[in-house]
């Protein structure tokens, strides 16, 4: 793909991200608010699971962590989108998600330690994904996702800061926000996302792809610490 084609794809992807986040089928009110208030940092990459894309994403996430003011806006996220592959089955998407996150970490770990206060073991309830020494909760979205509110037109990853989550909780806004999101999800889908019921009980790694997991699921990620 030429540089010109990648640039065009990035511009088109940014428009489509906005349309998706503001659309009626998107359930996360925090994400919608972040887009409207300029709190979304968006970067577009060629191929999901590609090592070159992962290396660039590691650099982009480092720049994001170094530049963002978490207190300036109530909701901020780093959103990565990919030109392909498209129309992935949920198990294929999950495989590529962890392949990509592993590759990002492999590049990042050469110059950054794991986020302080969080466990690098993906089976731990204290796990959070770390980039540039910062803890993130990662949300995977794709066109064929079983949840209606997670169907953008291409593979997509949203990196949400745990520091930001802690600020929202400290301000007493967490429960009310969660209730609104669940009500919106029920309107779209008819039920609450079952993955949400695992929150703070089992490792958050189980929730990144959005696919419900059997009890014996083992995360394929390995931290280099």
PDB file of N, CA and C in Angstrom, residues 63-164:
ATOM      1  N   UNK A  63       3.753   8.256  22.719  1.00  0.00           N
ATOM      2  CA  UNK A  63       3.533   9.693  22.507  1.00  0.00           C
ATOM      3  C   UNK A  63       2.223  10.141  23.149  1.00  0.00           C
ATOM      4  N   UNK A  64       1.208   9.296  23.060  1.00  0.00           N
ATOM      5  CA  UNK A  64      -0.086   9.613  23.672  1.00  0.00           C
ATOM      6  C   UNK A  64       0.031   9.736  25.186  1.00  0.00           C
ATOM      7  N   UNK A  65       0.684   8.761  25.816  1.00  0.00           N
ATOM      8  CA  UNK A  65       0.849   8.779  27.274  1.00  0.00           C
ATOM      9  C   UNK A  65       1.630  10.010  27.714  1.00  0.00           C
ATOM     10  N   UNK A  66       2.635  10.380  26.948  1.00  0.00           N
ATOM     11  CA  UNK A  66       3.476  11.527  27.313  1.00  0.00           C
ATOM     12  C   UNK A  66       2.760  12.862  27.116  1.00  0.00           C
ATOM     13  N   UNK A  67       1.773  12.894  26.225  1.00  0.00           N
ATOM     14  CA  UNK A  67       1.135  14.175  25.882  1.00  0.00           C
ATOM     15  C   UNK A  67      -0.208  14.409  26.564  1.00  0.00           C
ATOM     16  N   UNK A  68      -0.937  13.349  26.879  1.00  0.00           N
ATOM     17  CA  UNK A  68      -2.309  13.524  27.340  1.00  0.00           C
ATOM     18  C   UNK A  68      -2.364  14.088  28.763  1.00  0.00           C
ATOM     19  N   UNK A  69      -3.346  14.941  28.984  1.00  0.00           N
ATOM     20  CA  UNK A  69      -3.632  15.476  30.319  1.00  0.00           C
ATOM     21  C   UNK A  69      -4.898  14.781  30.805  1.00  0.00           C
ATOM     22  N   UNK A  70      -4.731  13.769  31.660  1.00  0.00           N
ATOM     23  CA  UNK A  70      -5.860  12.948  32.075  1.00  0.00           C
ATOM     24  C   UNK A  70      -6.920  13.758  32.813  1.00  0.00           C
ATOM     25  N   UNK A  71      -6.512  14.845  33.460  1.00  0.00           N
ATOM     26  CA  UNK A  71      -7.457  15.631  34.245  1.00  0.00           C
ATOM     27  C   UNK A  71      -8.181  16.688  33.417  1.00  0.00           C
ATOM     28  N   UNK A  72      -7.712  16.936  32.195  1.00  0.00           N
ATOM     29  CA  UNK A  72      -8.283  18.027  31.399  1.00  0.00           C
ATOM     30  C   UNK A  72      -9.682  17.713  30.906  1.00  0.00           C
ATOM     31  N   UNK A  73      -9.929  16.436  30.573  1.00  0.00           N
ATOM     32  CA  UNK A  73     -11.242  16.013  30.077  1.00  0.00           C
ATOM     33  C   UNK A  73     -11.700  14.800  30.873  1.00  0.00           C
ATOM     34  N   UNK A  74     -12.991  14.672  31.129  1.00  0.00           N
ATOM     35  CA  UNK A  74     -13.474  13.530  31.912  1.00  0.00           C
ATOM     36  C   UNK A  74     -13.277  12.191  31.216  1.00  0.00           C
ATOM     37  N   UNK A  75     -13.282  12.185  29.875  1.00  0.00           N
ATOM     38  CA  UNK A  75     -13.143  10.929  29.139  1.00  0.00           C
ATOM     39  C   UNK A  75     -12.140  11.102  27.997  1.00  0.00           C
ATOM     40  N   UNK A  76     -11.117  10.262  27.999  1.00  0.00           N
ATOM     41  CA  UNK A  76     -10.136  10.265  26.918  1.00  0.00           C
ATOM     42  C   UNK A  76      -9.792   8.817  26.570  1.00  0.00           C
ATOM     43  N   UNK A  77      -9.512   8.555  25.309  1.00  0.00           N
ATOM     44  CA  UNK A  77      -9.134   7.215  24.877  1.00  0.00           C
ATOM     45  C   UNK A  77      -8.214   7.300  23.666  1.00  0.00           C
ATOM     46  N   UNK A  78      -7.392   6.279  23.503  1.00  0.00           N
ATOM     47  CA  UNK A  78      -6.610   6.093  22.295  1.00  0.00           C
ATOM     48  C   UNK A  78      -7.311   5.014  21.481  1.00  0.00           C
ATOM     49  N   UNK A  79      -7.698   5.348  20.265  1.00  0.00           N
ATOM     50  CA  UNK A  79      -8.434   4.419  19.416  1.00  0.00           C
ATOM     51  C   UNK A  79      -7.586   4.070  18.197  1.00  0.00           C
ATOM     52  N   UNK A  80      -7.351   2.782  18.012  1.00  0.00           N
ATOM     53  CA  UNK A  80      -6.601   2.284  16.854  1.00  0.00           C
ATOM     54  C   UNK A  80      -7.550   1.544  15.929  1.00  0.00           C
ATOM     55  N   UNK A  81      -7.477   1.855  14.638  1.00  0.00           N
ATOM     56  CA  UNK A  81      -8.268   1.138  13.644  1.00  0.00           C
ATOM     57  C   UNK A  81      -7.332   0.555  12.594  1.00  0.00           C
ATOM     58  N   UNK A  82      -7.851  -0.439  11.856  1.00  0.00           N
ATOM     59  CA  UNK A  82      -7.026  -1.185  10.908  1.00  0.00           C
ATOM     60  C   UNK A  82      -7.769  -1.373   9.599  1.00  0.00           C
ATOM     61  N   UNK A  83      -7.028  -1.319   8.501  1.00  0.00           N
ATOM     62  CA  UNK A  83      -7.633  -1.524   7.184  1.00  0.00           C
ATOM     63  C   UNK A  83      -8.131  -2.955   7.007  1.00  0.00           C
ATOM     64  N   UNK A  84      -7.528  -3.889   7.704  1.00  0.00           N
ATOM     65  CA  UNK A  84      -7.938  -5.280   7.595  1.00  0.00           C
ATOM     66  C   UNK A  84      -7.143  -6.144   8.541  1.00  0.00           C
ATOM     67  N   UNK A  85      -7.407  -7.447   8.558  1.00  0.00           N
ATOM     68  CA  UNK A  85      -8.399  -8.154   7.743  1.00  0.00           C
ATOM     69  C   UNK A  85      -9.826  -7.882   8.211  1.00  0.00           C
ATOM     70  N   UNK A  86     -10.774  -7.992   7.286  1.00  0.00           N
ATOM     71  CA  UNK A  86     -12.169  -7.702   7.571  1.00  0.00           C
ATOM     72  C   UNK A  86     -12.979  -8.986   7.710  1.00  0.00           C
ATOM     73  N   UNK A  87     -14.177  -8.828   8.290  1.00  0.00           N
ATOM     74  CA  UNK A  87     -15.133  -9.933   8.442  1.00  0.00           C
ATOM     75  C   UNK A  87     -14.515 -11.135   9.157  1.00  0.00           C
ATOM     76  N   UNK A  88     -13.812 -10.863  10.237  1.00  0.00           N
ATOM     77  CA  UNK A  88     -13.212 -11.926  11.037  1.00  0.00           C
ATOM     78  C   UNK A  88     -14.262 -12.603  11.914  1.00  0.00           C
ATOM     79  N   UNK A  89     -14.145 -13.911  12.070  1.00  0.00           N
ATOM     80  CA  UNK A  89     -14.925 -14.606  13.089  1.00  0.00           C
ATOM     81  C   UNK A  89     -14.379 -14.213  14.456  1.00  0.00           C
ATOM     82  N   UNK A  90     -15.201 -14.350  15.496  1.00  0.00           N
ATOM     83  CA  UNK A  90     -14.788 -13.834  16.798  1.00  0.00           C
ATOM     84  C   UNK A  90     -13.547 -14.540  17.341  1.00  0.00           C
ATOM     85  N   UNK A  91     -13.372 -15.816  17.061  1.00  0.00           N
ATOM     86  CA  UNK A  91     -12.160 -16.492  17.512  1.00  0.00           C
ATOM     87  C   UNK A  91     -10.934 -16.022  16.736  1.00  0.00           C
ATOM     88  N   UNK A  92     -11.104 -15.713  15.445  1.00  0.00           N
ATOM     89  CA  UNK A  92     -10.004 -15.172  14.650  1.00  0.00           C
ATOM     90  C   UNK A  92      -9.624 -13.789  15.148  1.00  0.00           C
ATOM     91  N   UNK A  93     -10.639 -12.975  15.453  1.00  0.00           N
ATOM     92  CA  UNK A  93     -10.367 -11.638  15.973  1.00  0.00           C
ATOM     93  C   UNK A  93      -9.617 -11.729  17.298  1.00  0.00           C
ATOM     94  N   UNK A  94     -10.056 -12.606  18.164  1.00  0.00           N
ATOM     95  CA  UNK A  94      -9.397 -12.741  19.466  1.00  0.00           C
ATOM     96  C   UNK A  94      -7.949 -13.184  19.312  1.00  0.00           C
ATOM     97  N   UNK A  95      -7.707 -14.109  18.416  1.00  0.00           N
ATOM     98  CA  UNK A  95      -6.335 -14.556  18.169  1.00  0.00           C
ATOM     99  C   UNK A  95      -5.451 -13.401  17.699  1.00  0.00           C
ATOM    100  N   UNK A  96      -5.959 -12.613  16.750  1.00  0.00           N
ATOM    101  CA  UNK A  96      -5.180 -11.485  16.237  1.00  0.00           C
ATOM    102  C   UNK A  96      -5.035 -10.386  17.283  1.00  0.00           C
ATOM    103  N   UNK A  97      -6.053 -10.206  18.114  1.00  0.00           N
ATOM    104  CA  UNK A  97      -5.964  -9.194  19.172  1.00  0.00           C
ATOM    105  C   UNK A  97      -4.774  -9.482  20.080  1.00  0.00           C
ATOM    106  N   UNK A  98      -4.663 -10.721  20.544  1.00  0.00           N
ATOM    107  CA  UNK A  98      -3.560 -11.043  21.453  1.00  0.00           C
ATOM    108  C   UNK A  98      -2.238 -11.122  20.722  1.00  0.00           C
ATOM    109  N   UNK A  99      -2.246 -11.507  19.471  1.00  0.00           N
ATOM    110  CA  UNK A  99      -1.026 -11.463  18.672  1.00  0.00           C
ATOM    111  C   UNK A  99      -0.531 -10.026  18.554  1.00  0.00           C
ATOM    112  N   UNK A 100      -1.461  -9.110  18.318  1.00  0.00           N
ATOM    113  CA  UNK A 100      -1.095  -7.706  18.159  1.00  0.00           C
ATOM    114  C   UNK A 100      -0.643  -7.098  19.494  1.00  0.00           C
ATOM    115  N   UNK A 101      -1.387  -7.371  20.566  1.00  0.00           N
ATOM    116  CA  UNK A 101      -1.001  -6.828  21.868  1.00  0.00           C
ATOM    117  C   UNK A 101       0.336  -7.394  22.328  1.00  0.00           C
ATOM    118  N   UNK A 102       0.605  -8.652  22.002  1.00  0.00           N
ATOM    119  CA  UNK A 102       1.907  -9.229  22.335  1.00  0.00           C
ATOM    120  C   UNK A 102       3.017  -8.498  21.588  1.00  0.00           C
ATOM    121  N   UNK A 103       2.798  -8.242  20.296  1.00  0.00           N
ATOM    122  CA  UNK A 103       3.817  -7.568  19.495  1.00  0.00           C
ATOM    123  C   UNK A 103       4.050  -6.140  19.969  1.00  0.00           C
ATOM    124  N   UNK A 104       2.975  -5.415  20.293  1.00  0.00           N
ATOM    125  CA  UNK A 104       3.125  -4.057  20.837  1.00  0.00           C
ATOM    126  C   UNK A 104       3.955  -4.106  22.118  1.00  0.00           C
ATOM    127  N   UNK A 105       3.622  -5.051  22.994  1.00  0.00           N
ATOM    128  CA  UNK A 105       4.364  -5.175  24.250  1.00  0.00           C
ATOM    129  C   UNK A 105       5.826  -5.538  24.012  1.00  0.00           C
ATOM    130  N   UNK A 106       6.084  -6.430  23.074  1.00  0.00           N
ATOM    131  CA  UNK A 106       7.463  -6.828  22.808  1.00  0.00           C
ATOM    132  C   UNK A 106       8.319  -5.621  22.425  1.00  0.00           C
ATOM    133  N   UNK A 107       7.752  -4.726  21.626  1.00  0.00           N
ATOM    134  CA  UNK A 107       8.487  -3.509  21.266  1.00  0.00           C
ATOM    135  C   UNK A 107       8.564  -2.549  22.452  1.00  0.00           C
ATOM    136  N   UNK A 108       7.463  -2.385  23.152  1.00  0.00           N
ATOM    137  CA  UNK A 108       7.409  -1.437  24.269  1.00  0.00           C
ATOM    138  C   UNK A 108       8.323  -1.854  25.417  1.00  0.00           C
ATOM    139  N   UNK A 109       8.418  -3.159  25.678  1.00  0.00           N
ATOM    140  CA  UNK A 109       9.157  -3.652  26.846  1.00  0.00           C
ATOM    141  C   UNK A 109      10.655  -3.404  26.749  1.00  0.00           C
ATOM    142  N   UNK A 110      11.139  -3.063  25.574  1.00  0.00           N
ATOM    143  CA  UNK A 110      12.561  -2.792  25.413  1.00  0.00           C
ATOM    144  C   UNK A 110      12.976  -1.498  26.098  1.00  0.00           C
ATOM    145  N   UNK A 111      11.996  -0.615  26.332  1.00  0.00           N
ATOM    146  CA  UNK A 111      12.345   0.676  26.934  1.00  0.00           C
ATOM    147  C   UNK A 111      11.439   1.090  28.086  1.00  0.00           C
ATOM    148  N   UNK A 112      10.434   0.271  28.412  1.00  0.00           N
ATOM    149  CA  UNK A 112       9.519   0.660  29.486  1.00  0.00           C
ATOM    150  C   UNK A 112       9.214  -0.504  30.412  1.00  0.00           C
ATOM    151  N   UNK A 113       9.136  -0.235  31.714  1.00  0.00           N
ATOM    152  CA  UNK A 113       8.726  -1.276  32.662  1.00  0.00           C
ATOM    153  C   UNK A 113       7.208  -1.449  32.641  1.00  0.00           C
ATOM    154  N   UNK A 114       6.722  -2.485  33.301  1.00  0.00           N
ATOM    155  CA  UNK A 114       5.283  -2.680  33.428  1.00  0.00           C
ATOM    156  C   UNK A 114       4.692  -1.589  34.312  1.00  0.00           C
ATOM    157  N   UNK A 115       3.434  -1.273  34.086  1.00  0.00           N
ATOM    158  CA  UNK A 115       2.769  -0.222  34.868  1.00  0.00           C
ATOM    159  C   UNK A 115       2.829  -0.539  36.365  1.00  0.00           C
ATOM    160  N   UNK A 116       3.268   0.418  37.132  1.00  0.00           N
ATOM    161  CA  UNK A 116       3.426   0.224  38.573  1.00  0.00           C
ATOM    162  C   UNK A 116       2.071  -0.025  39.229  1.00  0.00           C
ATOM    163  N   UNK A 117       2.028  -1.023  40.096  1.00  0.00           N
ATOM    164  CA  UNK A 117       0.805  -1.319  40.836  1.00  0.00           C
ATOM    165  C   UNK A 117      -0.114  -2.302  40.142  1.00  0.00           C
ATOM    166  N   UNK A 118       0.277  -2.781  38.956  1.00  0.00           N
ATOM    167  CA  UNK A 118      -0.553  -3.723  38.203  1.00  0.00           C
ATOM    168  C   UNK A 118       0.244  -4.975  37.887  1.00  0.00           C
ATOM    169  N   UNK A 119      -0.458  -6.090  37.848  1.00  0.00           N
ATOM    170  CA  UNK A 119       0.175  -7.390  37.667  1.00  0.00           C
ATOM    171  C   UNK A 119       0.344  -7.690  36.176  1.00  0.00           C
ATOM    172  N   UNK A 120       1.533  -8.093  35.724  1.00  0.00           N
ATOM    173  CA  UNK A 120       1.726  -8.445  34.315  1.00  0.00           C
ATOM    174  C   UNK A 120       1.176  -9.827  33.960  1.00  0.00           C
ATOM    175  N   UNK A 121       0.737 -10.592  34.949  1.00  0.00           N
ATOM    176  CA  UNK A 121       0.174 -11.920  34.709  1.00  0.00           C
ATOM    177  C   UNK A 121      -1.272 -11.777  34.239  1.00  0.00           C
ATOM    178  N   UNK A 122      -1.595 -12.178  32.984  1.00  0.00           N
ATOM    179  CA  UNK A 122      -2.951 -11.969  32.461  1.00  0.00           C
ATOM    180  C   UNK A 122      -4.022 -12.825  33.130  1.00  0.00           C
ATOM    181  N   UNK A 123      -3.623 -13.752  34.000  1.00  0.00           N
ATOM    182  CA  UNK A 123      -4.613 -14.540  34.733  1.00  0.00           C
ATOM    183  C   UNK A 123      -4.962 -13.904  36.080  1.00  0.00           C
ATOM    184  N   UNK A 124      -4.266 -12.826  36.430  1.00  0.00           N
ATOM    185  CA  UNK A 124      -4.459 -12.179  37.727  1.00  0.00           C
ATOM    186  C   UNK A 124      -5.604 -11.171  37.692  1.00  0.00           C
ATOM    187  N   UNK A 125      -6.329 -11.073  38.776  1.00  0.00           N
ATOM    188  CA  UNK A 125      -7.370 -10.054  38.884  1.00  0.00           C
ATOM    189  C   UNK A 125      -6.813  -8.650  38.950  1.00  0.00           C
ATOM    190  N   UNK A 126      -5.505  -8.526  39.157  1.00  0.00           N
ATOM    191  CA  UNK A 126      -4.853  -7.212  39.208  1.00  0.00           C
ATOM    192  C   UNK A 126      -4.150  -6.878  37.903  1.00  0.00           C
ATOM    193  N   UNK A 127      -4.423  -7.666  36.843  1.00  0.00           N
ATOM    194  CA  UNK A 127      -3.798  -7.417  35.549  1.00  0.00           C
ATOM    195  C   UNK A 127      -4.377  -6.167  34.892  1.00  0.00           C
ATOM    196  N   UNK A 128      -3.507  -5.411  34.213  1.00  0.00           N
ATOM    197  CA  UNK A 128      -3.900  -4.359  33.280  1.00  0.00           C
ATOM    198  C   UNK A 128      -2.851  -4.346  32.186  1.00  0.00           C
ATOM    199  N   UNK A 129      -3.249  -4.083  30.963  1.00  0.00           N
ATOM    200  CA  UNK A 129      -2.287  -4.028  29.865  1.00  0.00           C
ATOM    201  C   UNK A 129      -1.445  -2.768  30.010  1.00  0.00           C
ATOM    202  N   UNK A 130      -0.154  -2.910  29.820  1.00  0.00           N
ATOM    203  CA  UNK A 130       0.767  -1.796  30.052  1.00  0.00           C
ATOM    204  C   UNK A 130       1.464  -1.372  28.764  1.00  0.00           C
ATOM    205  N   UNK A 131       1.476  -0.060  28.518  1.00  0.00           N
ATOM    206  CA  UNK A 131       2.256   0.525  27.424  1.00  0.00           C
ATOM    207  C   UNK A 131       2.874   1.807  27.951  1.00  0.00           C
ATOM    208  N   UNK A 132       4.169   1.994  27.707  1.00  0.00           N
ATOM    209  CA  UNK A 132       4.890   3.180  28.186  1.00  0.00           C
ATOM    210  C   UNK A 132       4.745   3.348  29.695  1.00  0.00           C
ATOM    211  N   UNK A 133       4.656   2.218  30.403  1.00  0.00           N
ATOM    212  CA  UNK A 133       4.534   2.256  31.855  1.00  0.00           C
ATOM    213  C   UNK A 133       3.177   2.685  32.356  1.00  0.00           C
ATOM    214  N   UNK A 134       2.180   2.738  31.469  1.00  0.00           N
ATOM    215  CA  UNK A 134       0.843   3.202  31.852  1.00  0.00           C
ATOM    216  C   UNK A 134      -0.161   2.057  31.745  1.00  0.00           C
ATOM    217  N   UNK A 135      -1.096   1.939  32.711  1.00  0.00           N
ATOM    218  CA  UNK A 135      -2.062   0.840  32.698  1.00  0.00           C
ATOM    219  C   UNK A 135      -3.299   1.150  31.856  1.00  0.00           C
ATOM    220  N   UNK A 136      -3.644   0.220  30.973  1.00  0.00           N
ATOM    221  CA  UNK A 136      -4.806   0.397  30.107  1.00  0.00           C
ATOM    222  C   UNK A 136      -5.745  -0.808  30.188  1.00  0.00           C
ATOM    223  N   UNK A 137      -7.018  -0.517  30.018  1.00  0.00           N
ATOM    224  CA  UNK A 137      -8.027  -1.537  29.756  1.00  0.00           C
ATOM    225  C   UNK A 137      -8.307  -1.464  28.260  1.00  0.00           C
ATOM    226  N   UNK A 138      -8.226  -2.597  27.567  1.00  0.00           N
ATOM    227  CA  UNK A 138      -8.347  -2.620  26.107  1.00  0.00           C
ATOM    228  C   UNK A 138      -9.707  -3.203  25.710  1.00  0.00           C
ATOM    229  N   UNK A 139     -10.366  -2.531  24.785  1.00  0.00           N
ATOM    230  CA  UNK A 139     -11.654  -3.001  24.278  1.00  0.00           C
ATOM    231  C   UNK A 139     -11.505  -3.308  22.791  1.00  0.00           C
ATOM    232  N   UNK A 140     -11.801  -4.542  22.415  1.00  0.00           N
ATOM    233  CA  UNK A 140     -11.731  -4.955  21.023  1.00  0.00           C
ATOM    234  C   UNK A 140     -13.103  -4.900  20.366  1.00  0.00           C
ATOM    235  N   UNK A 141     -13.142  -4.371  19.153  1.00  0.00           N
ATOM    236  CA  UNK A 141     -14.390  -4.256  18.396  1.00  0.00           C
ATOM    237  C   UNK A 141     -14.139  -4.685  16.951  1.00  0.00           C
ATOM    238  N   UNK A 142     -15.166  -5.268  16.318  1.00  0.00           N
ATOM    239  CA  UNK A 142     -15.049  -5.666  14.916  1.00  0.00           C
ATOM    240  C   UNK A 142     -16.436  -5.860  14.319  1.00  0.00           C
ATOM    241  N   UNK A 143     -16.489  -6.008  13.013  1.00  0.00           N
ATOM    242  CA  UNK A 143     -17.772  -5.945  12.287  1.00  0.00           C
ATOM    243  C   UNK A 143     -18.741  -7.056  12.649  1.00  0.00           C
ATOM    244  N   UNK A 144     -18.233  -8.221  13.027  1.00  0.00           N
ATOM    245  CA  UNK A 144     -19.105  -9.369  13.281  1.00  0.00           C
ATOM    246  C   UNK A 144     -19.244  -9.669  14.772  1.00  0.00           C
ATOM    247  N   UNK A 145     -18.951  -8.703  15.616  1.00  0.00           N
ATOM    248  CA  UNK A 145     -19.037  -8.895  17.065  1.00  0.00           C
ATOM    249  C   UNK A 145     -20.452  -9.308  17.468  1.00  0.00           C
ATOM    250  N   UNK A 146     -20.567 -10.172  18.456  1.00  0.00           N
ATOM    251  CA  UNK A 146     -21.883 -10.645  18.901  1.00  0.00           C
ATOM    252  C   UNK A 146     -22.706  -9.540  19.573  1.00  0.00           C
ATOM    253  N   UNK A 147     -22.042  -8.480  20.057  1.00  0.00           N
ATOM    254  CA  UNK A 147     -22.755  -7.360  20.662  1.00  0.00           C
ATOM    255  C   UNK A 147     -22.938  -6.257  19.623  1.00  0.00           C
ATOM    256  N   UNK A 148     -24.157  -5.812  19.431  1.00  0.00           N
ATOM    257  CA  UNK A 148     -24.472  -4.811  18.416  1.00  0.00           C
ATOM    258  C   UNK A 148     -23.653  -3.536  18.602  1.00  0.00           C
ATOM    259  N   UNK A 149     -23.435  -3.143  19.837  1.00  0.00           N
ATOM    260  CA  UNK A 149     -22.716  -1.903  20.113  1.00  0.00           C
ATOM    261  C   UNK A 149     -21.228  -1.965  19.882  1.00  0.00           C
ATOM    262  N   UNK A 150     -20.715  -3.117  19.457  1.00  0.00           N
ATOM    263  CA  UNK A 150     -19.278  -3.265  19.221  1.00  0.00           C
ATOM    264  C   UNK A 150     -18.984  -3.614  17.762  1.00  0.00           C
ATOM    265  N   UNK A 151     -19.730  -3.042  16.830  1.00  0.00           N
ATOM    266  CA  UNK A 151     -19.565  -3.392  15.423  1.00  0.00           C
ATOM    267  C   UNK A 151     -19.172  -2.195  14.558  1.00  0.00           C
ATOM    268  N   UNK A 152     -17.927  -1.729  14.658  1.00  0.00           N
ATOM    269  CA  UNK A 152     -17.443  -0.726  13.711  1.00  0.00           C
ATOM    270  C   UNK A 152     -17.194  -1.393  12.362  1.00  0.00           C
ATOM    271  N   UNK A 153     -16.881  -0.631  11.313  1.00  0.00           N
ATOM    272  CA  UNK A 153     -16.696  -1.227   9.979  1.00  0.00           C
ATOM    273  C   UNK A 153     -15.328  -1.850   9.741  1.00  0.00           C
ATOM    274  N   UNK A 154     -14.505  -1.974  10.786  1.00  0.00           N
ATOM    275  CA  UNK A 154     -13.160  -2.538  10.651  1.00  0.00           C
ATOM    276  C   UNK A 154     -12.673  -2.947  12.041  1.00  0.00           C
ATOM    277  N   UNK A 155     -11.590  -3.729  12.128  1.00  0.00           N
ATOM    278  CA  UNK A 155     -11.033  -4.036  13.442  1.00  0.00           C
ATOM    279  C   UNK A 155     -10.635  -2.756  14.175  1.00  0.00           C
ATOM    280  N   UNK A 156     -10.879  -2.742  15.470  1.00  0.00           N
ATOM    281  CA  UNK A 156     -10.680  -1.515  16.239  1.00  0.00           C
ATOM    282  C   UNK A 156     -10.310  -1.875  17.678  1.00  0.00           C
ATOM    283  N   UNK A 157      -9.355  -1.160  18.244  1.00  0.00           N
ATOM    284  CA  UNK A 157      -8.967  -1.323  19.638  1.00  0.00           C
ATOM    285  C   UNK A 157      -9.061   0.027  20.335  1.00  0.00           C
ATOM    286  N   UNK A 158      -9.678   0.044  21.508  1.00  0.00           N
ATOM    287  CA  UNK A 158      -9.761   1.266  22.318  1.00  0.00           C
ATOM    288  C   UNK A 158      -8.960   1.042  23.596  1.00  0.00           C
ATOM    289  N   UNK A 159      -8.029   1.936  23.864  1.00  0.00           N
ATOM    290  CA  UNK A 159      -7.191   1.862  25.053  1.00  0.00           C
ATOM    291  C   UNK A 159      -7.685   2.907  26.053  1.00  0.00           C
ATOM    292  N   UNK A 160      -8.223   2.424  27.167  1.00  0.00           N
ATOM    293  CA  UNK A 160      -8.776   3.306  28.187  1.00  0.00           C
ATOM    294  C   UNK A 160      -7.905   3.250  29.447  1.00  0.00           C
ATOM    295  N   UNK A 161      -7.516   4.403  29.942  1.00  0.00           N
ATOM    296  CA  UNK A 161      -6.591   4.485  31.058  1.00  0.00           C
ATOM    297  C   UNK A 161      -7.232   4.065  32.387  1.00  0.00           C
ATOM    298  N   UNK A 162      -6.523   3.220  33.120  1.00  0.00           N
ATOM    299  CA  UNK A 162      -6.984   2.880  34.470  1.00  0.00           C
ATOM    300  C   UNK A 162      -6.891   4.088  35.393  1.00  0.00           C
ATOM    301  N   UNK A 163      -5.939   4.960  35.154  1.00  0.00           N
ATOM    302  CA  UNK A 163      -5.862   6.185  35.952  1.00  0.00           C
ATOM    303  C   UNK A 163      -7.138   6.997  35.799  1.00  0.00           C
ATOM    304  N   UNK A 164      -7.666   7.024  34.578  1.00  0.00           N
ATOM    305  CA  UNK A 164      -8.905   7.746  34.334  1.00  0.00           C
ATOM    306  C   UNK A 164     -10.077   7.062  35.031  1.00  0.00           C
TER     307      UNK A 164
END
